[in-house]
XYZ file of C-alpha atoms in Angstrom:
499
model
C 76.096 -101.817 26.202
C 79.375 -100.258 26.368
C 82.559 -101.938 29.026
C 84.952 -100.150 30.586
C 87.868 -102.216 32.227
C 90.667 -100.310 32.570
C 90.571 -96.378 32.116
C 94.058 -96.312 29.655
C 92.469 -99.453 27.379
C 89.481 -97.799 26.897
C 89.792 -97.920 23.175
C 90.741 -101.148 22.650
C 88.196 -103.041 24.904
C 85.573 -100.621 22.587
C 86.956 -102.065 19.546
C 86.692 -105.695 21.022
C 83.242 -105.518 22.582
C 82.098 -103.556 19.105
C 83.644 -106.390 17.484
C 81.620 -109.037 19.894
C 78.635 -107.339 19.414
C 78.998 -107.895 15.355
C 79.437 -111.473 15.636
C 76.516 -111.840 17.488
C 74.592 -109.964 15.156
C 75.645 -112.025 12.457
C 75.133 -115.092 14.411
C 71.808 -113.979 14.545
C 71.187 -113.156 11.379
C 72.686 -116.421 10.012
C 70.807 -118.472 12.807
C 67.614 -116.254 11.520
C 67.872 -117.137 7.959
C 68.864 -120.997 8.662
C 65.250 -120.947 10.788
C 63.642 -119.263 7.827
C 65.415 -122.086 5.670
C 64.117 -124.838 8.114
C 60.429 -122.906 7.753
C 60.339 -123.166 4.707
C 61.757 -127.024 4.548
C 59.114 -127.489 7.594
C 56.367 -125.999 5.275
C 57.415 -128.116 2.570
C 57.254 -131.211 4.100
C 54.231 -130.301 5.930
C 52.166 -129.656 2.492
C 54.027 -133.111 1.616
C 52.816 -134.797 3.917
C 49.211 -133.476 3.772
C 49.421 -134.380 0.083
C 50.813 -138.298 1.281
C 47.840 -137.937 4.120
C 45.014 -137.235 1.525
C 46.451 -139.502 -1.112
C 46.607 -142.376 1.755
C 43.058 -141.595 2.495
C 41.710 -142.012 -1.646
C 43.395 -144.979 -1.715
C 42.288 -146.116 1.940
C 38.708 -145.239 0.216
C 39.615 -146.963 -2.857
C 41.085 -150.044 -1.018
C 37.422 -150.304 0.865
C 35.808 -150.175 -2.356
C 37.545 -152.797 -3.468
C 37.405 -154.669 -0.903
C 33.474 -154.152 -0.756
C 33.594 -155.225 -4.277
C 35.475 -158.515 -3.878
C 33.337 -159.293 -1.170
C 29.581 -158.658 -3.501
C 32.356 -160.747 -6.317
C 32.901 -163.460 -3.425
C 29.117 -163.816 -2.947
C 28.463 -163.252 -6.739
C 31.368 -166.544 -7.117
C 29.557 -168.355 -3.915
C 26.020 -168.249 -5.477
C 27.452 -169.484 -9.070
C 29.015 -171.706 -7.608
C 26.047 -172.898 -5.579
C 23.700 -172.714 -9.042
C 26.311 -174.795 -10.279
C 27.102 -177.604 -7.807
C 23.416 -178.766 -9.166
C 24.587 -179.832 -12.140
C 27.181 -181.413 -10.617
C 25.132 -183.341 -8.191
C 22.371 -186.275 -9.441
C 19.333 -184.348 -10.743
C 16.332 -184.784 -8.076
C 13.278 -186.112 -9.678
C 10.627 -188.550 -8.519
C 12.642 -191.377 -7.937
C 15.574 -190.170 -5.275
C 13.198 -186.971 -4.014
C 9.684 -185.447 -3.317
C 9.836 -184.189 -7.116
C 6.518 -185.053 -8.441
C 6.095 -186.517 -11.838
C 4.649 -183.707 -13.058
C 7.664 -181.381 -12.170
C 10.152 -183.639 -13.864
C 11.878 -183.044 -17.360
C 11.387 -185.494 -20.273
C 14.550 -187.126 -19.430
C 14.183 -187.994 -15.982
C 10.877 -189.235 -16.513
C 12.366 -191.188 -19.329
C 15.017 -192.776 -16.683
C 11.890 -192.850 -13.824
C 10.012 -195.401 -16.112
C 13.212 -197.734 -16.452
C 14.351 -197.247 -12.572
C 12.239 -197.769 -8.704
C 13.473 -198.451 -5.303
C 13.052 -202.023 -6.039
C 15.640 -203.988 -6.151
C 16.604 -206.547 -8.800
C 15.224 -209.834 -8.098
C 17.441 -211.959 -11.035
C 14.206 -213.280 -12.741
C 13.528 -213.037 -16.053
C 10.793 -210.361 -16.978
C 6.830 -211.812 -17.720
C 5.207 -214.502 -15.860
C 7.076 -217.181 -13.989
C 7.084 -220.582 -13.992
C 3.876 -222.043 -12.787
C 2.510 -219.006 -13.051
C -1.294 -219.308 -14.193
C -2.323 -217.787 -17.133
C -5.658 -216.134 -18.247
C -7.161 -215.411 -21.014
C -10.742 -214.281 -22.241
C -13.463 -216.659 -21.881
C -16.003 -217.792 -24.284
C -19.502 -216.382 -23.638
C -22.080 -218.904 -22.924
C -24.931 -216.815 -24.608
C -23.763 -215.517 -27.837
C -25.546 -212.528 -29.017
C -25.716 -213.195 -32.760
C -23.780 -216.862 -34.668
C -22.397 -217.413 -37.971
C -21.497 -220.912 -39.724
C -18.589 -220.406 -41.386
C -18.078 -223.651 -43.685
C -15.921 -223.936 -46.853
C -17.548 -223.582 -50.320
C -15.744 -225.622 -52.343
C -13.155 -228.059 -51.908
C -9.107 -227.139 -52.056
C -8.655 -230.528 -53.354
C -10.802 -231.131 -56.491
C -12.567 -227.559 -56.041
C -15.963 -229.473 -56.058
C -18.807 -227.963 -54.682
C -19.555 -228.842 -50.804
C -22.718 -227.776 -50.676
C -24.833 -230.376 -48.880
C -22.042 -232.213 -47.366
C -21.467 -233.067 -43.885
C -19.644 -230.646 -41.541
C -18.319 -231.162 -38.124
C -17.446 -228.644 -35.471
C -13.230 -227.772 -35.413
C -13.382 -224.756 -33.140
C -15.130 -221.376 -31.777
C -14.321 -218.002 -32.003
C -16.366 -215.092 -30.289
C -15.785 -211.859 -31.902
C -16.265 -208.912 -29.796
C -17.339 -205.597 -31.594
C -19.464 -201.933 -30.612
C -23.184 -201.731 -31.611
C -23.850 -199.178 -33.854
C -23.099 -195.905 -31.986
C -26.082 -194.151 -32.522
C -28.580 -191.972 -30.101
C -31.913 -193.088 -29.742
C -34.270 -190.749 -29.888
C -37.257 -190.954 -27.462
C -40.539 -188.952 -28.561
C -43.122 -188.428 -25.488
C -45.903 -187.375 -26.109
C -47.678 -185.735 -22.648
C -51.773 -185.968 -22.936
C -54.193 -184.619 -20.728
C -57.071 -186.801 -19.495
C -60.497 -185.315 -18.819
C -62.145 -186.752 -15.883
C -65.356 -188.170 -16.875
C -67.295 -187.116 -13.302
C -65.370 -184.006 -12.402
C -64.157 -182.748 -15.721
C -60.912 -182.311 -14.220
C -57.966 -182.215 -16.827
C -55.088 -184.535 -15.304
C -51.784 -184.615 -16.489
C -49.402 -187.242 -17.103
C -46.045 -185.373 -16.468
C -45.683 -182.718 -14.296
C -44.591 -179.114 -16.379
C -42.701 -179.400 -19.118
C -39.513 -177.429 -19.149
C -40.322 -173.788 -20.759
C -36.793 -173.508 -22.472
C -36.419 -176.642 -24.820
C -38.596 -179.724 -25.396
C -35.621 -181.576 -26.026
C -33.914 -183.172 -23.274
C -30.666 -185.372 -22.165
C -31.716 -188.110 -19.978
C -29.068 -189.395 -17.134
C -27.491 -191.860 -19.771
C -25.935 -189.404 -21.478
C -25.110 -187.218 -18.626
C -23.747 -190.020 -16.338
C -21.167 -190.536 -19.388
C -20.367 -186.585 -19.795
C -19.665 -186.636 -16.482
C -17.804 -189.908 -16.005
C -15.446 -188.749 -18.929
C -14.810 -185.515 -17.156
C -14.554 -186.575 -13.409
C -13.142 -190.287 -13.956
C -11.172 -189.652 -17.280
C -10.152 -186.228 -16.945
C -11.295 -184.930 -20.203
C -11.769 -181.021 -20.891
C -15.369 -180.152 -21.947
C -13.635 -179.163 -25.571
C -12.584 -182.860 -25.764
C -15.885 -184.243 -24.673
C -17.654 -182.117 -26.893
C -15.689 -183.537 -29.989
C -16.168 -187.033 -28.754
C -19.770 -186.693 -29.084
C -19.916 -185.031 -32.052
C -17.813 -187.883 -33.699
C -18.703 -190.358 -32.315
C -22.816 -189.824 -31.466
C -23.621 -186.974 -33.942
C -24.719 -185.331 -30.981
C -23.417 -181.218 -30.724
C -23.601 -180.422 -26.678
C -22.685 -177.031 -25.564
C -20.287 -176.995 -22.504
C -22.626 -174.736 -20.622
C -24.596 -177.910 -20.533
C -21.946 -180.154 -19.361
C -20.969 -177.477 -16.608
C -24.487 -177.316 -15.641
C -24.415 -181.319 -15.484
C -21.542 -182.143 -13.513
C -22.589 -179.581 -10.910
C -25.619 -181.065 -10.508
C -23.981 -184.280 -10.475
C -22.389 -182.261 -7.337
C -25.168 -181.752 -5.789
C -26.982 -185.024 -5.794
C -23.883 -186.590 -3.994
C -23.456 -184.003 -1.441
C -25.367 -186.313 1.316
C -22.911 -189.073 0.689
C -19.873 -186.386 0.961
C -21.307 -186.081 3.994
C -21.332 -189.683 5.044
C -17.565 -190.008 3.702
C -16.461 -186.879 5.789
C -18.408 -188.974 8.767
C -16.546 -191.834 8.494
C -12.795 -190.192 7.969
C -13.499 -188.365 11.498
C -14.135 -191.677 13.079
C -11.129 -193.517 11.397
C -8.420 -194.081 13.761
C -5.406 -194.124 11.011
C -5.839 -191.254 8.493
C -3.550 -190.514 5.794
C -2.986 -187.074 4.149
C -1.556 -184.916 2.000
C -1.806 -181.408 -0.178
C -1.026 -180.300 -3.997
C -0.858 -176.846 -5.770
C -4.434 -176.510 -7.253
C -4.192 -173.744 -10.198
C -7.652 -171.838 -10.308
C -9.197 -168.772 -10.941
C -5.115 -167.433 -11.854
C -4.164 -168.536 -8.519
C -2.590 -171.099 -6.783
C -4.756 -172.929 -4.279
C -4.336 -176.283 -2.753
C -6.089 -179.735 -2.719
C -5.914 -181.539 0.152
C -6.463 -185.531 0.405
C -8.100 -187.220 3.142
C -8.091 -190.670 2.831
C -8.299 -193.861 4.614
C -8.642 -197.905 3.571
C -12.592 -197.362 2.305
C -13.199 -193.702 1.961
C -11.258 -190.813 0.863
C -12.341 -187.078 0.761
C -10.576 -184.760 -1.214
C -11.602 -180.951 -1.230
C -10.580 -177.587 -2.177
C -8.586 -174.858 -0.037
C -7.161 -171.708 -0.136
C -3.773 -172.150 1.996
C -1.463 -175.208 2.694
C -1.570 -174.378 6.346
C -2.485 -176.780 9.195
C -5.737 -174.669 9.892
C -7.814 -175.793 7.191
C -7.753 -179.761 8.168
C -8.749 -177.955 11.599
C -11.464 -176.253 9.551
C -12.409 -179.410 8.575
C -11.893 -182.423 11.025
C -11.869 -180.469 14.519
C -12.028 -182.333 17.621
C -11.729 -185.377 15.575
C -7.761 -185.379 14.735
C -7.017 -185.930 18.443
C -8.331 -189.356 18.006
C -6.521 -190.036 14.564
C -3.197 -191.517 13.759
C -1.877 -189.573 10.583
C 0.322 -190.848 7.908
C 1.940 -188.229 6.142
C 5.465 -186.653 4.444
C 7.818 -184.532 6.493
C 5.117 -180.981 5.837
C 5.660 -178.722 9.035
C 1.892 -178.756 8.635
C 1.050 -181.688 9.807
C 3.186 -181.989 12.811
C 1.944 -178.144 14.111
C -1.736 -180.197 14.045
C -3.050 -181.958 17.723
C -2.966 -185.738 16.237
C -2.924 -188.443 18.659
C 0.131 -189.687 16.910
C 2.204 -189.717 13.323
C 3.582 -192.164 10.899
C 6.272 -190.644 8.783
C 6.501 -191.932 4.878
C 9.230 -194.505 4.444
C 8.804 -194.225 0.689
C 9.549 -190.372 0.814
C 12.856 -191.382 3.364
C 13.952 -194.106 0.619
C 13.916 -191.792 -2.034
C 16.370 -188.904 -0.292
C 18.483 -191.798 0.826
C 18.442 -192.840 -3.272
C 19.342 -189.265 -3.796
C 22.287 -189.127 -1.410
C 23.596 -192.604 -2.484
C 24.238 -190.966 -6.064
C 25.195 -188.097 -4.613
C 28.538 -189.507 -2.845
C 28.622 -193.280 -3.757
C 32.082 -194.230 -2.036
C 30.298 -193.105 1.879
C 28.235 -195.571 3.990
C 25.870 -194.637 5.731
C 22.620 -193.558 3.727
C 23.615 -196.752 2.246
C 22.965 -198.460 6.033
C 20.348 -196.214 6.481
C 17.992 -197.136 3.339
C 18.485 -201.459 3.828
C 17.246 -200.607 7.728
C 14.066 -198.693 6.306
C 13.572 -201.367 3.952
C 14.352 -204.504 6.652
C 11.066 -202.773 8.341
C 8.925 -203.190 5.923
C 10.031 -206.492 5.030
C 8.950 -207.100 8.569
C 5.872 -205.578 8.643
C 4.653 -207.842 5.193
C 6.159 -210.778 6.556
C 4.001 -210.849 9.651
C 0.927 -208.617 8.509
C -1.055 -209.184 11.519
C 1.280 -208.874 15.014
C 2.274 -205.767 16.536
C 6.232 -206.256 16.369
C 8.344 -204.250 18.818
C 10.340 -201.314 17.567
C 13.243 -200.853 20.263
C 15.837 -202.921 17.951
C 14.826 -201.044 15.068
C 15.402 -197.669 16.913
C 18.647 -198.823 18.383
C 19.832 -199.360 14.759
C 18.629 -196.456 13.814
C 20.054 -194.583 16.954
C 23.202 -195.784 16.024
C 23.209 -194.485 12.741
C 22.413 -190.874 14.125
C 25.697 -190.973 15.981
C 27.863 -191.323 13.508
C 30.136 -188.461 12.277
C 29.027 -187.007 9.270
C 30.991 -183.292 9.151
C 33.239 -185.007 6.184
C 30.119 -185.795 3.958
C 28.128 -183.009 2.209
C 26.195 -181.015 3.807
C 22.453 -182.720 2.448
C 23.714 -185.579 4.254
C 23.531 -183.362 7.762
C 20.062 -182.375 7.072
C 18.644 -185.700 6.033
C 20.283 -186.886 9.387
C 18.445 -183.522 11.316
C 15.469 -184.773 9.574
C 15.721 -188.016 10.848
C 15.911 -186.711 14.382
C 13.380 -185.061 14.122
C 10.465 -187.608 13.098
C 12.446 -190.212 15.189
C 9.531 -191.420 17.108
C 7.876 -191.441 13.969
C 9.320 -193.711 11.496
C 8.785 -197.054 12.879
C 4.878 -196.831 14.282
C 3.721 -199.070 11.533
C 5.412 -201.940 13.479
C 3.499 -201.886 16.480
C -0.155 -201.523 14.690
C -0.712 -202.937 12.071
C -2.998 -200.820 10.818
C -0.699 -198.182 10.138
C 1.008 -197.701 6.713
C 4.633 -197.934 6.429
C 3.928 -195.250 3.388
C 1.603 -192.646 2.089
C 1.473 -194.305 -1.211
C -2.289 -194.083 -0.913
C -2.930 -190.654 -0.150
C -0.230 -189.716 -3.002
C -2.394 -191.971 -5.928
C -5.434 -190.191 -4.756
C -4.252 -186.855 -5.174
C -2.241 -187.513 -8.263
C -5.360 -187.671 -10.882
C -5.806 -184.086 -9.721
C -2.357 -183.169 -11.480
C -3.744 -184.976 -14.342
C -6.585 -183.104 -15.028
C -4.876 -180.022 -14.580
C -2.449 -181.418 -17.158
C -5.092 -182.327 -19.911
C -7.579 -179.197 -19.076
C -4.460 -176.331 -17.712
C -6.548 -174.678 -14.531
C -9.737 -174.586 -12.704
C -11.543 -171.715 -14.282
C -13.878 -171.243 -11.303
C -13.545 -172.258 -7.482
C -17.239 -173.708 -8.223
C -15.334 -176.116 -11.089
C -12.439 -177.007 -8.393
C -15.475 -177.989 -5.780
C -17.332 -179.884 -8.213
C -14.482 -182.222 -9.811
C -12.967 -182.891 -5.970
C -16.370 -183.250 -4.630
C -16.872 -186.237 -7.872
C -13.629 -187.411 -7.569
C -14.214 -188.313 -4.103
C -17.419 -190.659 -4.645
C -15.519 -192.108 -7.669
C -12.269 -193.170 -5.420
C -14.345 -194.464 -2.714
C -16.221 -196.401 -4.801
C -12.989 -197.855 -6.558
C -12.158 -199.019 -2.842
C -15.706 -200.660 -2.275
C -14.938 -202.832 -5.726
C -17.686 -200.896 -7.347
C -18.097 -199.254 -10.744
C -17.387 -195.539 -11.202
C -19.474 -195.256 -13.672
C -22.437 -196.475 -12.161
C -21.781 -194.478 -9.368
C -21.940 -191.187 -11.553
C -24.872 -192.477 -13.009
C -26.540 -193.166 -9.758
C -26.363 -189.292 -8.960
C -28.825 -188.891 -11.897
């Protein structure tokens, strides 16, 4: 664009506005080439901070890696350290838990035998003063007598032959017969009637397999050994061999102890009877290994019968299988089992044994706190009570209002076991002191836990049920046996009265 002021300055306003235009140009050009410069810079830092962005976002990745890592290492640390605490804490074995014998190590069963709940009375060991004594009696009817009288003399080693003797003393010497079998031979006739000709036998047909036979005495004690004793068949086997002579195949014994089974089922029947129309029942379960699985036993059991039988589940259903109508009408003593407590019983009785033992357990656990050590004296004062008048129905609000005191106390500084012993507690509150009021209850289900306890042993000494028809049959026997123990009766003549 060209400027014309004045006509006679025409050249030099060219010259000026030429000159104008040139700066601007360069203006331009210099303000072009410092944008290009800031470009560039803007480009730079732009692909600088892209490169900062995606390195932030690998190590954002890598920092939630870690911190996913420290958190599987925290609960990796937290379950160690859990796995661990129980070596810090007192071992739990029979004596301080629900542990059963059979479950504990060598050395805890080792300490078990030395150590109980009962306290040290200061007395020496053995029988106490006054105490009386007793010892074997001499039988009045002797079954075979021997004179022994000196020879010759220990003074002048004369002959005493022919002189008088006096009586000084007796001893009765008791020793085995000779163990050896007798052997029976019968020999069956047949007797032709004289006016009908008929041919009458003595015996009814003889067996077609063998003519030789095992009467009940040997099959009452084959069967005593294995459902009193708890033999395996190997063992009972051997003990015949050495010490009869007599080689008896264990399909035999099999064969015997489930007939055994069989002849007592009426008086199962009768014991099953009786348990339904007990008011006070007391119960409880045990693995059962048979068949390579793990069934249960269950215990039914009450001052004169108990019933023990075979089942495939530890649920509640199968003493509803079992008992039906009938536990509405019972009292049941029992541990803390969810089982039991699911179950329509007229009421419960919670074991004070079982609740002595955890409070043994958390007294070596934290021995500087109080109050399992308030706790276990209370359980104990109760049963003190209960022996000391055996016969009254005592009232339990004082011993609840201890007890309720107890519950109230703060325990969020104590270990956590303590907390659930106390929940626990709460729980069966209306069940711990029952015993008190009838005296018919149990303070414990000492009973119940005997009963089922020989089962453990013969799975110790035989390993396993190898049939639910062998489970049956020993439960089934070891029922009759028990209840005869709590008639005062002999097991063995029970077994032998099957036969």
């Amino acid at each position: 664009m060209w400027f014309y002021l004045v006509e006679s300055d025409k050249f030099r306003i060219f010259i000026y506005v030429k000159q104008q235009v040139n700066d601007i140009t360069d203006a331009l050009r210099s303000l072009s080439s410092q944008i290009e410069s800031m470009q560039r810079t803007i480009d730079s830092q732009h692909a600088t901070i892209c490169q900062i962005n995606r390195t932030c976002q690998a190590q954002l990745k890598k920092i939630r890696s870690l911190e996913q890592m420290l958190k599987k290492k925290d609960n990796e640390i937290e379950e160690l350290m859990r796995r661990l605490s129980k070596y810090e804490e007192p071992p739990k074995n029979s004596g301080n838990s629900s542990t059963p014998p059979s479950k504990e190590p060598m050395k805890a069963e080792i300490i078990r035998r030395t150590r109980s709940l009962r306290k040290p009375s200061g007395k020496k060991p053995g029988g106490q003063v006054g105490h009386d004594g007793n010892t074997l009696e001499l039988n009045a009817a002797p079954d075979k007598t021997v004179e022994a009288t000196a020879e010759l003399c220990d003074g002048c080693g004369a002959s005493l032959s022919g002189c008088d003797t006096e009586l000084d003393y007796i001893t009765q010497i008791i020793s085995l017969p000779e163990l050896k079998p007798v052997i029976t031979e019968v020999r069956h006739y047949v007797s032709v009637c004289r006016r009908c000709g008929k041919r009458v036998k003595a015996h009814p047909e003889r067996r077609r397999s063998n003519a030789v036979v095992y009467d009940a005495s040997v099959k009452g004690l084959v069967v005593y050994l294995s459902a009193v004793q708890f033999l395996p068949y190997n063992r009972i086997a051997s003990f015949f061999m050495e010490v009869f002579g007599l080689e008896i195949s264990q399909g035999s014994m099999v064969n015997w102890v489930n007939e055994a089974r069989k002849n007592a089922a009426p008086a199962i029947g009768k014991i099953k009877e009786y348990i339904k129309r007990s008011s006070v029942v007391g119960f409880d379960e045990s693995g059962c290994y048979c068949n390579k699985r793990l069934d249960w036993a269950w215990i039914a059991q009450t001052v004169y019968f108990t019933l023990v039988f075979h089942a495939g589940s530890r649920k509640g259903q199968e003493l509803e299988d079992r008992f039906g109508d009938s536990l509405e009408r019972m009292t049941a003593v029992t541990d803390h089992h969810s089982a039991y407590f699911a179950l329509n019983f007229l009421n419960h009785q919670i074991c004070l044994a079982h609740l002595l033992r955890e409070c043994q357990f958390l007294n070596e656990l934290d021995k500087g706190q109080q109050w399992s050590k308030s706790v276990e004296p209370l359980l104990q004062e109760a049963i003190h009570e209960r022996n000391g008048r055996p016969h009254e129905s005592i009232d339990t609000r004082p011993w609840l209002e201890r007890l309720d005191r107890l519950m109230a106390e703060n325990l969020s500084k104590l270990n956590e076991k303590f907390a659930t012993f106390k929940n626990g507690l709460l729980k069966c509150r209306d069940y711990i002191f029952n015993f008190l009021k009838n005296p018919a209850i149990p303070p414990d289900n000492n009973a119940s836990e005997r009963g089922i306890r020989k089962l453990k042993i013969k799975l110790k000494n035989s390993g396993c049920f190898r049939s639910d028809l062998g489970a049956d049959a020993f439960m089934d026997l070891h029922s009759i046996v028990e209840t005869t123990k709590k008639h005062g009766n002999s097991p063995y003549n029970a077994i032998l009265a099957l036969f």
